XYZ file of C-alpha atoms in Angstrom:
164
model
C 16.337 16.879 11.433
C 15.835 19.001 8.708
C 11.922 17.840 7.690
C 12.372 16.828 4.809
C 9.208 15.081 3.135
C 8.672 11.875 0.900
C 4.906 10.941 -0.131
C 4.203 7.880 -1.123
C 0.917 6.068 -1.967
C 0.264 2.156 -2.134
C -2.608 0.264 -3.594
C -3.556 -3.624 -2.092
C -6.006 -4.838 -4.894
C -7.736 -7.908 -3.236
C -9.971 -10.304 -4.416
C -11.835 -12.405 -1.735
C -9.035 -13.181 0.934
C -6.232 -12.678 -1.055
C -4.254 -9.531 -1.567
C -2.374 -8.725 -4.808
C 1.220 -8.296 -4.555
C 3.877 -6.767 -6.657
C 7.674 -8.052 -6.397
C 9.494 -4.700 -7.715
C 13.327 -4.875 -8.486
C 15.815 -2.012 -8.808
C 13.775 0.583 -6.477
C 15.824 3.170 -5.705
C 13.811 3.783 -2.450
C 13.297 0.289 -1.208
C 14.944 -3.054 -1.586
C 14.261 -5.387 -3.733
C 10.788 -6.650 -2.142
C 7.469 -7.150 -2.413
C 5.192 -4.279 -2.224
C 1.313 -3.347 -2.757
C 0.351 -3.569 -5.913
C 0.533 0.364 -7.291
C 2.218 3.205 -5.724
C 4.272 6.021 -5.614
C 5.461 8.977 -4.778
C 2.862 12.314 -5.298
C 3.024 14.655 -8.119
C 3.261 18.354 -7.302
C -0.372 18.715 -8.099
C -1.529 15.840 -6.066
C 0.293 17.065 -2.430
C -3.116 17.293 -1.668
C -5.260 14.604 -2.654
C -3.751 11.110 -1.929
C -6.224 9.507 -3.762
C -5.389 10.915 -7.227
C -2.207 10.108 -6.913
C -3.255 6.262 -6.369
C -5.252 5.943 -9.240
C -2.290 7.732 -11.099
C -0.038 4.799 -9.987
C -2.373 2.601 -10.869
C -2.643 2.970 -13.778
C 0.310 3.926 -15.288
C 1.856 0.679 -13.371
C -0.922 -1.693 -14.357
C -3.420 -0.090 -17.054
C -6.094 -0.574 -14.549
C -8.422 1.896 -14.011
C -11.287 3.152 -11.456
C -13.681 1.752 -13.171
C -11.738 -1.839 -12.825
C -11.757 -1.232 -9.149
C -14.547 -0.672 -6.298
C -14.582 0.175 -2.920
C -11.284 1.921 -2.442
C -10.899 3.030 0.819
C -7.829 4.765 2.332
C -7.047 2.786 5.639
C -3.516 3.230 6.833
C -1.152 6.390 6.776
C 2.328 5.981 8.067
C 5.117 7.581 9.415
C 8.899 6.533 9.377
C 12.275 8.535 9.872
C 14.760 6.889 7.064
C 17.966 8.369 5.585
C 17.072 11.632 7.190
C 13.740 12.103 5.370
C 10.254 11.744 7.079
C 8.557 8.901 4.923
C 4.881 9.315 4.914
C 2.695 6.475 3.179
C -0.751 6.539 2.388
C -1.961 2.618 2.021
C -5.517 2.495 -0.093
C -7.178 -0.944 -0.417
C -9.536 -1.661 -3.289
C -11.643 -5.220 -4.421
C -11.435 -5.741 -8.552
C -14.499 -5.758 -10.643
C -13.534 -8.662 -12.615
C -11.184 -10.989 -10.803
C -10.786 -13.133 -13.474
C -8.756 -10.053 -15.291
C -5.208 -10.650 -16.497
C -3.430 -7.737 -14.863
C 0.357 -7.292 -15.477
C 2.633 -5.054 -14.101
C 5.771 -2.690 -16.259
C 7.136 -2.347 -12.460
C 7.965 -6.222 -11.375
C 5.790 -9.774 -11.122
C 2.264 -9.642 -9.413
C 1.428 -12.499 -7.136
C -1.583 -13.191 -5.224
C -1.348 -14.772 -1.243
C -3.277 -15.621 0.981
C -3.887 -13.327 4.289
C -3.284 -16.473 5.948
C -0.001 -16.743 3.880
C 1.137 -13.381 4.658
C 0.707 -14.043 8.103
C 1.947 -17.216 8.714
C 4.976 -17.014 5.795
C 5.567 -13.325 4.972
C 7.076 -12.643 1.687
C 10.137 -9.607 1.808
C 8.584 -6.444 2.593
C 9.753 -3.241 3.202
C 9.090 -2.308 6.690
C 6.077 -0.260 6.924
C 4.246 -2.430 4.172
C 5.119 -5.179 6.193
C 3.358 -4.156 9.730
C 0.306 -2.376 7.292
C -0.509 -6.207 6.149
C 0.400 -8.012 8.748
C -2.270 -5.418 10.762
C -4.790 -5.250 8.484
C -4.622 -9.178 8.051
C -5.059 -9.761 11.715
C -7.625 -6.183 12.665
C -8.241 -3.831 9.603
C -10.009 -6.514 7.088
C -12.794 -6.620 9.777
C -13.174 -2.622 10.387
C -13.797 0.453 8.061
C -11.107 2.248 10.740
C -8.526 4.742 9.300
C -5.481 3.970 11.026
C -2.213 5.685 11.657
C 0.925 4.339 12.319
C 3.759 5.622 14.021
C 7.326 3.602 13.197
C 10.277 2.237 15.387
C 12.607 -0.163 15.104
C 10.916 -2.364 16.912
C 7.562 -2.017 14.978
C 4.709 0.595 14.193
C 2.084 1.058 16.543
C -1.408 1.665 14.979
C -4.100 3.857 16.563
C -7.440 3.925 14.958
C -8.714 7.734 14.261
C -11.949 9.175 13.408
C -13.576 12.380 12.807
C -14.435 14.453 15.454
């Protein structure tokens, strides 16, 4: 293992029980699939600050903005060895201002399910996204818990952390 690093960020825009979700095609880091609805890798300048690099994506993948969003919250970081690269992912959720908005997407479609949906008839996900909503469906919509998540092939095992 030679540590290399890839940081990534993802945004789930929800809107009652329903999370938004983007079907992206011609990734060159995941499959054809469907993923949250903003996200990306980090800038140089944003190494540090996960969140800037969210609203970044955001925006330049929908237009939206801050101000279109409230109560983003940071709620799941992950960790999974692929192609020889640690893949670190920082998954924010956020509730839109205006639900009613028309929000497109330059990076695929944008479809709105169900958390019942995504548990009982899960679209194509890339692994980590997959076990984040599946989680957060079934635990992390009821908590304000930051968890972690530590991948394997036969899942990712989330601890709840907190400041101490």
């Amino acid at each position: 293992m030679d540590g290399k690093l890839r940081n990534m960020t993802s945004l789930y825009l929800r809107s009652g029980d329903k999370l938004l979700l983007l079907y992206r095609v011609g990734s060159s880091v995941i499959d054809d699939s469907y993923i949250a609805t903003a996200g990306g890798h980090f800038e140089k300048d944003e190494l540090n600050d996960a969140k800037a690099c969210v609203l970044r994506e955001l925006y330049e993948e929908t237009g939206l903005t801050e101000n279109d969003i409230h109560d983003l919250s940071l709620r799941y970081i992950t960790l999974r060895l692929k192609n020889g690269e640690i893949r670190q992912n920082y998954y924010f959720f956020a509730d839109l201002v205006d639900s009613e908005k028309a929000i497109t997407s330059n990076e695929g479609d944008l479809k709105w399910f169900s958390l019942d949906e995504l548990l009982e008839a899960p679209p194509e996900m890339p692994f980590s996204a997959h076990y984040v909503v599946k989680h957060y469906a079934e635990t992390g919509k009821d908590t304000d818990v930051l968890y972690v998540g530590a991948s394997a092939a036969s899942g990712v095992v989330f601890t709840g952390i907190g400041e101490f």
